[in-house]
Amino acid sequence: MSSSSAAEPIFPEDTPHGMASAPSASPGVERPRRAASRRPKPGFELPLLVKELNEQSSQFRTYLLRLVYGLLLLGAMLTLFVRGLIRSGGASTLGQGQLVFDSLTTFQFWALNLFVPAVTCGCLSGEKERNTLGTLLITTLTPWQIVLQKFLGRFIPVVGYICMSFPMLAAAYSLGGLSSDTLWSGGLLLIVAVAQTTALSVLCSAYFATTVEALLGYFLLLFASRLGLSFL
């Protein structure tokens, strides 16, 4: 064999300087790594809240409860106007805005104690009845995140009930005898009442095994709290 046909180095030690040549990186391998590095980091997400709102928006019961609540509000408002006309001898209801406002807010405080449990007490007890609570617990959500998003998923729709009363409260303000500070403070107290009743309903839903037990527990706690406040 001629000396010109020198054997190529077989082992890495046979390469110049005794070092193995670094394998060339394949562009096809680097491309996914670069794409992964350019992938945006996950932001603030509330997946369970979105799921709860989507499910409620597709249920017929949600719109039925809103309709019933709106009709009750309208009936209460008409009753107050008729009573005001009768009390004033059919002359006018001007200057009776404070009376209409107090009656409407009192009616809503009692109505919320009936409607909020109907919307909220099944948020966690329903998961227990369907045997899907374990699926939620094995997700990346912590128990506190599950409870918080369940609370918000019920709190946000119920605030819509309060928003239905805002035009009627504005009508009461237009009658006179009602200050703007009282109007705003009344609306704020209604929202606080919604948050309180929703939190108590979520507590009962998390503690009891079924929705019926959660409803009974809510009304027992409500009765006990009202009875305790009466002795103070």
Short mmCIF file of N, CA and C in Angstrom, two decimals, residues 25-151:
data_model
loop_
_atom_site.label_atom_id
_atom_site.label_comp_id
_atom_site.label_asym_id
_atom_site.label_seq_id
_atom_site.Cartn_x
_atom_site.Cartn_y
_atom_site.Cartn_z
N ALA A 25 -23.29 20.32 16.88
CA ALA A 25 -24.68 20.31 17.35
C ALA A 25 -25.62 20.37 16.16
N SER A 26 -26.60 19.56 16.23
CA SER A 26 -27.58 19.53 15.15
C SER A 26 -28.56 20.68 15.31
N PRO A 27 -28.81 21.42 14.24
CA PRO A 27 -29.77 22.52 14.38
C PRO A 27 -31.14 22.05 14.80
N GLY A 28 -31.51 20.84 14.41
CA GLY A 28 -32.83 20.33 14.78
C GLY A 28 -32.97 20.09 16.27
N VAL A 29 -31.81 19.85 16.95
CA VAL A 29 -31.86 19.64 18.40
C VAL A 29 -31.91 20.96 19.14
N GLU A 30 -31.19 21.94 18.66
CA GLU A 30 -31.14 23.23 19.34
C GLU A 30 -32.43 24.02 19.18
N ARG A 31 -33.14 23.81 18.08
CA ARG A 31 -34.32 24.63 17.82
C ARG A 31 -35.38 24.47 18.90
N PRO A 32 -35.74 23.23 19.34
CA PRO A 32 -36.74 23.12 20.41
C PRO A 32 -36.29 23.76 21.70
N ARG A 33 -34.95 23.66 22.00
CA ARG A 33 -34.46 24.28 23.23
C ARG A 33 -34.62 25.79 23.18
N ARG A 34 -34.29 26.38 22.06
CA ARG A 34 -34.45 27.83 21.94
C ARG A 34 -35.92 28.22 22.00
N ALA A 35 -36.79 27.39 21.38
CA ALA A 35 -38.21 27.70 21.43
C ALA A 35 -38.74 27.60 22.85
N ALA A 36 -38.21 26.61 23.61
CA ALA A 36 -38.65 26.49 24.99
C ALA A 36 -38.18 27.65 25.83
N SER A 37 -36.97 28.15 25.54
CA SER A 37 -36.48 29.29 26.31
C SER A 37 -37.24 30.56 26.00
N ARG A 38 -37.80 30.63 24.77
CA ARG A 38 -38.58 31.82 24.41
C ARG A 38 -40.03 31.70 24.83
N ARG A 39 -40.42 30.57 25.40
CA ARG A 39 -41.82 30.37 25.78
C ARG A 39 -42.17 31.31 26.93
N PRO A 40 -43.27 32.03 26.87
CA PRO A 40 -43.61 32.97 27.95
C PRO A 40 -43.95 32.24 29.23
N LYS A 41 -43.57 32.82 30.33
CA LYS A 41 -43.85 32.24 31.63
C LYS A 41 -45.32 32.38 31.96
N PRO A 42 -45.88 31.39 32.64
CA PRO A 42 -47.31 31.47 32.99
C PRO A 42 -47.57 32.63 33.93
N GLY A 43 -48.64 33.38 33.66
CA GLY A 43 -48.97 34.53 34.48
C GLY A 43 -49.99 34.16 35.55
N PHE A 44 -50.70 35.18 36.00
CA PHE A 44 -51.71 35.00 37.04
C PHE A 44 -52.96 34.40 36.41
N GLU A 45 -53.27 33.18 36.80
CA GLU A 45 -54.40 32.47 36.21
C GLU A 45 -55.31 31.96 37.31
N LEU A 46 -56.60 31.93 37.00
CA LEU A 46 -57.61 31.39 37.92
C LEU A 46 -58.45 30.38 37.15
N PRO A 47 -57.91 29.20 36.89
CA PRO A 47 -58.63 28.25 36.03
C PRO A 47 -59.93 27.75 36.64
N LEU A 48 -59.93 27.53 37.95
CA LEU A 48 -61.16 27.03 38.58
C LEU A 48 -62.25 28.09 38.58
N LEU A 49 -61.87 29.36 38.75
CA LEU A 49 -62.85 30.44 38.69
C LEU A 49 -63.48 30.53 37.30
N VAL A 50 -62.66 30.44 36.27
CA VAL A 50 -63.19 30.47 34.90
C VAL A 50 -64.13 29.29 34.66
N LYS A 51 -63.76 28.13 35.17
CA LYS A 51 -64.61 26.94 35.01
C LYS A 51 -65.95 27.14 35.72
N GLU A 52 -65.91 27.69 36.92
CA GLU A 52 -67.15 27.90 37.67
C GLU A 52 -68.07 28.89 36.96
N LEU A 53 -67.52 29.98 36.46
CA LEU A 53 -68.35 30.98 35.79
C LEU A 53 -68.93 30.44 34.48
N ASN A 54 -68.14 29.65 33.77
CA ASN A 54 -68.64 29.07 32.51
C ASN A 54 -69.76 28.07 32.79
N GLU A 55 -69.61 27.27 33.83
CA GLU A 55 -70.65 26.30 34.15
C GLU A 55 -71.94 26.98 34.57
N GLN A 56 -71.83 28.03 35.38
CA GLN A 56 -73.03 28.73 35.83
C GLN A 56 -73.72 29.46 34.69
N SER A 57 -72.95 29.97 33.76
CA SER A 57 -73.56 30.69 32.63
C SER A 57 -74.32 29.76 31.70
N SER A 58 -74.03 28.46 31.75
CA SER A 58 -74.73 27.51 30.89
C SER A 58 -75.89 26.81 31.59
N GLN A 59 -76.15 27.17 32.85
CA GLN A 59 -77.23 26.54 33.60
C GLN A 59 -78.48 27.39 33.56
N PHE A 60 -79.61 26.74 33.37
CA PHE A 60 -80.90 27.44 33.33
C PHE A 60 -81.27 27.99 34.70
N ARG A 61 -80.84 27.32 35.76
CA ARG A 61 -81.18 27.76 37.12
C ARG A 61 -80.61 29.14 37.43
N THR A 62 -79.45 29.45 36.87
CA THR A 62 -78.83 30.75 37.13
C THR A 62 -79.74 31.88 36.68
N TYR A 63 -80.28 31.78 35.49
CA TYR A 63 -81.14 32.84 34.95
C TYR A 63 -82.52 32.82 35.61
N LEU A 64 -82.97 31.65 36.03
CA LEU A 64 -84.26 31.56 36.71
C LEU A 64 -84.19 32.28 38.06
N LEU A 65 -83.11 32.07 38.80
CA LEU A 65 -82.96 32.74 40.10
C LEU A 65 -82.85 34.26 39.92
N ARG A 66 -82.15 34.70 38.89
CA ARG A 66 -82.06 36.14 38.64
C ARG A 66 -83.42 36.72 38.29
N LEU A 67 -84.19 35.99 37.51
CA LEU A 67 -85.53 36.47 37.14
C LEU A 67 -86.42 36.57 38.36
N VAL A 68 -86.40 35.57 39.21
CA VAL A 68 -87.23 35.58 40.42
C VAL A 68 -86.81 36.72 41.34
N TYR A 69 -85.50 36.92 41.50
CA TYR A 69 -85.02 38.00 42.36
C TYR A 69 -85.42 39.36 41.79
N GLY A 70 -85.30 39.53 40.48
CA GLY A 70 -85.69 40.80 39.87
C GLY A 70 -87.17 41.07 40.00
N LEU A 71 -88.01 40.03 39.85
CA LEU A 71 -89.45 40.22 40.00
C LEU A 71 -89.81 40.56 41.44
N LEU A 72 -89.14 39.95 42.39
CA LEU A 72 -89.39 40.29 43.79
C LEU A 72 -88.99 41.73 44.09
N LEU A 73 -87.87 42.16 43.53
CA LEU A 73 -87.45 43.55 43.72
C LEU A 73 -88.46 44.52 43.11
N LEU A 74 -88.91 44.21 41.89
CA LEU A 74 -89.89 45.07 41.24
C LEU A 74 -91.20 45.12 42.02
N GLY A 75 -91.63 43.95 42.51
CA GLY A 75 -92.86 43.94 43.31
C GLY A 75 -92.71 44.72 44.59
N ALA A 76 -91.55 44.63 45.24
CA ALA A 76 -91.33 45.41 46.47
C ALA A 76 -91.33 46.91 46.18
N MET A 77 -90.71 47.30 45.06
CA MET A 77 -90.67 48.71 44.71
C MET A 77 -92.06 49.25 44.41
N LEU A 78 -92.85 48.51 43.66
CA LEU A 78 -94.21 48.95 43.35
C LEU A 78 -95.07 49.02 44.62
N THR A 79 -94.88 48.07 45.51
CA THR A 79 -95.63 48.08 46.76
C THR A 79 -95.29 49.30 47.59
N LEU A 80 -94.02 49.66 47.62
CA LEU A 80 -93.61 50.84 48.39
C LEU A 80 -94.20 52.11 47.79
N PHE A 81 -94.23 52.21 46.47
CA PHE A 81 -94.79 53.40 45.84
C PHE A 81 -96.29 53.50 46.12
N VAL A 82 -96.99 52.38 46.03
CA VAL A 82 -98.43 52.40 46.29
C VAL A 82 -98.71 52.77 47.75
N ARG A 83 -97.93 52.20 48.65
CA ARG A 83 -98.11 52.54 50.06
C ARG A 83 -97.80 54.01 50.32
N GLY A 84 -96.78 54.53 49.62
CA GLY A 84 -96.46 55.94 49.78
C GLY A 84 -97.58 56.84 49.28
N LEU A 85 -98.18 56.44 48.14
CA LEU A 85 -99.30 57.24 47.62
C LEU A 85 -100.50 57.19 48.55
N ILE A 86 -100.77 56.02 49.12
CA ILE A 86 -101.90 55.90 50.04
C ILE A 86 -101.64 56.71 51.31
N ARG A 87 -100.40 56.66 51.80
CA ARG A 87 -100.08 57.39 53.02
C ARG A 87 -100.18 58.90 52.81
N SER A 88 -99.80 59.37 51.64
CA SER A 88 -99.84 60.81 51.37
C SER A 88 -101.20 61.25 50.83
N GLY A 89 -102.18 60.37 50.78
CA GLY A 89 -103.49 60.74 50.27
C GLY A 89 -103.54 60.89 48.77
N GLY A 90 -102.62 60.26 48.04
CA GLY A 90 -102.60 60.34 46.59
C GLY A 90 -101.99 61.62 46.05
N ALA A 91 -101.39 62.41 46.91
CA ALA A 91 -100.83 63.69 46.47
C ALA A 91 -99.50 63.48 45.75
N SER A 92 -98.50 63.00 46.49
CA SER A 92 -97.18 62.83 45.92
C SER A 92 -96.34 61.98 46.86
N THR A 93 -95.31 61.37 46.31
CA THR A 93 -94.37 60.60 47.12
C THR A 93 -93.03 61.33 47.26
N LEU A 94 -92.99 62.60 46.91
CA LEU A 94 -91.75 63.37 47.03
C LEU A 94 -91.37 63.53 48.50
N GLY A 95 -90.07 63.43 48.74
CA GLY A 95 -89.57 63.55 50.10
C GLY A 95 -89.57 62.24 50.87
N GLN A 96 -89.99 61.15 50.25
CA GLN A 96 -90.04 59.86 50.94
C GLN A 96 -88.93 58.92 50.45
N GLY A 97 -87.86 59.49 49.92
CA GLY A 97 -86.77 58.66 49.41
C GLY A 97 -86.10 57.84 50.49
N GLN A 98 -85.95 58.40 51.69
CA GLN A 98 -85.31 57.66 52.78
C GLN A 98 -86.14 56.44 53.18
N LEU A 99 -87.46 56.60 53.21
CA LEU A 99 -88.33 55.48 53.57
C LEU A 99 -88.25 54.37 52.52
N VAL A 100 -88.29 54.74 51.25
CA VAL A 100 -88.20 53.73 50.18
C VAL A 100 -86.83 53.05 50.21
N PHE A 101 -85.79 53.83 50.43
CA PHE A 101 -84.43 53.27 50.47
C PHE A 101 -84.28 52.28 51.62
N ASP A 102 -84.75 52.65 52.81
CA ASP A 102 -84.64 51.75 53.96
C ASP A 102 -85.42 50.46 53.73
N SER A 103 -86.59 50.57 53.14
CA SER A 103 -87.40 49.38 52.90
C SER A 103 -86.75 48.46 51.86
N LEU A 104 -86.19 49.05 50.81
CA LEU A 104 -85.55 48.24 49.77
C LEU A 104 -84.30 47.53 50.30
N THR A 105 -83.48 48.24 51.04
CA THR A 105 -82.26 47.62 51.57
C THR A 105 -82.59 46.53 52.59
N THR A 106 -83.59 46.77 53.44
CA THR A 106 -83.99 45.74 54.40
C THR A 106 -84.52 44.50 53.68
N PHE A 107 -85.31 44.72 52.64
CA PHE A 107 -85.81 43.59 51.86
C PHE A 107 -84.67 42.80 51.24
N GLN A 108 -83.66 43.48 50.73
CA GLN A 108 -82.55 42.79 50.07
C GLN A 108 -81.69 42.04 51.07
N PHE A 109 -81.53 42.58 52.28
CA PHE A 109 -80.75 41.86 53.29
C PHE A 109 -81.39 40.51 53.60
N TRP A 110 -82.71 40.47 53.70
CA TRP A 110 -83.39 39.21 53.97
C TRP A 110 -83.42 38.31 52.73
N ALA A 111 -83.60 38.92 51.54
CA ALA A 111 -83.64 38.11 50.32
C ALA A 111 -82.29 37.47 50.03
N LEU A 112 -81.20 38.17 50.35
CA LEU A 112 -79.88 37.61 50.10
C LEU A 112 -79.62 36.39 50.96
N ASN A 113 -80.20 36.37 52.18
CA ASN A 113 -80.04 35.21 53.05
C ASN A 113 -80.76 33.98 52.51
N LEU A 114 -81.65 34.17 51.56
CA LEU A 114 -82.34 33.05 50.94
C LEU A 114 -81.72 32.65 49.60
N PHE A 115 -81.31 33.64 48.82
CA PHE A 115 -80.82 33.36 47.47
C PHE A 115 -79.34 32.96 47.46
N VAL A 116 -78.54 33.56 48.32
CA VAL A 116 -77.10 33.26 48.30
C VAL A 116 -76.83 31.80 48.66
N PRO A 117 -77.46 31.24 49.71
CA PRO A 117 -77.22 29.80 49.97
C PRO A 117 -77.67 28.90 48.83
N ALA A 118 -78.75 29.27 48.16
CA ALA A 118 -79.21 28.45 47.03
C ALA A 118 -78.18 28.42 45.91
N VAL A 119 -77.38 29.47 45.78
CA VAL A 119 -76.38 29.54 44.72
C VAL A 119 -75.04 28.95 45.18
N THR A 120 -74.74 29.04 46.47
CA THR A 120 -73.38 28.82 46.96
C THR A 120 -73.19 27.50 47.68
N CYS A 121 -74.19 27.00 48.38
CA CYS A 121 -73.97 25.85 49.28
C CYS A 121 -73.58 24.58 48.54
N GLY A 122 -73.74 24.53 47.24
CA GLY A 122 -73.34 23.34 46.51
C GLY A 122 -71.98 23.42 45.85
N CYS A 123 -71.21 24.48 46.14
CA CYS A 123 -69.96 24.67 45.41
C CYS A 123 -68.94 23.59 45.74
N LEU A 124 -68.82 23.20 47.01
CA LEU A 124 -67.88 22.14 47.39
C LEU A 124 -68.58 20.84 47.75
N SER A 125 -69.76 20.94 48.37
CA SER A 125 -70.50 19.71 48.69
C SER A 125 -70.94 19.00 47.41
N GLY A 126 -71.22 19.76 46.35
CA GLY A 126 -71.55 19.13 45.08
C GLY A 126 -70.38 18.35 44.50
N GLU A 127 -69.16 18.86 44.71
CA GLU A 127 -67.98 18.11 44.27
C GLU A 127 -67.85 16.81 45.05
N LYS A 128 -68.20 16.83 46.34
CA LYS A 128 -68.14 15.60 47.14
C LYS A 128 -69.19 14.60 46.65
N GLU A 129 -70.38 15.10 46.34
CA GLU A 129 -71.45 14.20 45.89
C GLU A 129 -71.12 13.58 44.54
N ARG A 130 -70.41 14.31 43.69
CA ARG A 130 -70.03 13.78 42.37
C ARG A 130 -68.69 13.06 42.39
N ASN A 131 -68.07 12.98 43.58
CA ASN A 131 -66.76 12.32 43.74
C ASN A 131 -65.69 12.95 42.85
N THR A 132 -65.75 14.27 42.69
CA THR A 132 -64.74 14.98 41.90
C THR A 132 -63.84 15.87 42.75
N LEU A 133 -64.07 15.89 44.06
CA LEU A 133 -63.22 16.73 44.91
C LEU A 133 -61.79 16.20 44.95
N GLY A 134 -61.63 14.88 44.92
CA GLY A 134 -60.28 14.32 44.89
C GLY A 134 -59.50 14.71 43.65
N THR A 135 -60.21 14.86 42.53
CA THR A 135 -59.55 15.31 41.31
C THR A 135 -59.03 16.72 41.45
N LEU A 136 -59.78 17.57 42.14
CA LEU A 136 -59.32 18.95 42.37
C LEU A 136 -58.11 18.97 43.29
N LEU A 137 -58.09 18.08 44.27
CA LEU A 137 -57.01 18.10 45.25
C LEU A 137 -55.69 17.61 44.68
N ILE A 138 -55.72 16.81 43.62
CA ILE A 138 -54.46 16.32 43.04
C ILE A 138 -53.94 17.24 41.95
N THR A 139 -54.63 18.33 41.68
CA THR A 139 -54.12 19.32 40.73
C THR A 139 -53.06 20.18 41.40
N THR A 140 -52.54 21.13 40.64
CA THR A 140 -51.52 22.03 41.19
C THR A 140 -52.10 23.10 42.11
N LEU A 141 -53.42 23.16 42.23
CA LEU A 141 -54.05 24.15 43.10
C LEU A 141 -53.96 23.69 44.55
N THR A 142 -53.65 24.62 45.43
CA THR A 142 -53.64 24.34 46.85
C THR A 142 -55.08 24.38 47.39
N PRO A 143 -55.34 23.80 48.56
CA PRO A 143 -56.70 23.87 49.11
C PRO A 143 -57.20 25.30 49.30
N TRP A 144 -56.33 26.21 49.70
CA TRP A 144 -56.76 27.60 49.87
C TRP A 144 -57.13 28.23 48.53
N GLN A 145 -56.38 27.89 47.48
CA GLN A 145 -56.73 28.41 46.15
C GLN A 145 -58.06 27.85 45.66
N ILE A 146 -58.33 26.59 45.97
CA ILE A 146 -59.61 26.01 45.58
C ILE A 146 -60.75 26.71 46.28
N VAL A 147 -60.62 26.93 47.59
CA VAL A 147 -61.68 27.59 48.35
C VAL A 147 -61.86 29.03 47.89
N LEU A 148 -60.75 29.74 47.65
CA LEU A 148 -60.84 31.14 47.22
C LEU A 148 -61.52 31.26 45.87
N GLN A 149 -61.16 30.41 44.92
CA GLN A 149 -61.76 30.49 43.59
C GLN A 149 -63.22 30.03 43.60
N LYS A 150 -63.55 29.08 44.47
CA LYS A 150 -64.95 28.70 44.64
C LYS A 150 -65.75 29.87 45.21
N PHE A 151 -65.15 30.58 46.17
CA PHE A 151 -65.82 31.74 46.75
C PHE A 151 -66.05 32.82 45.70
#
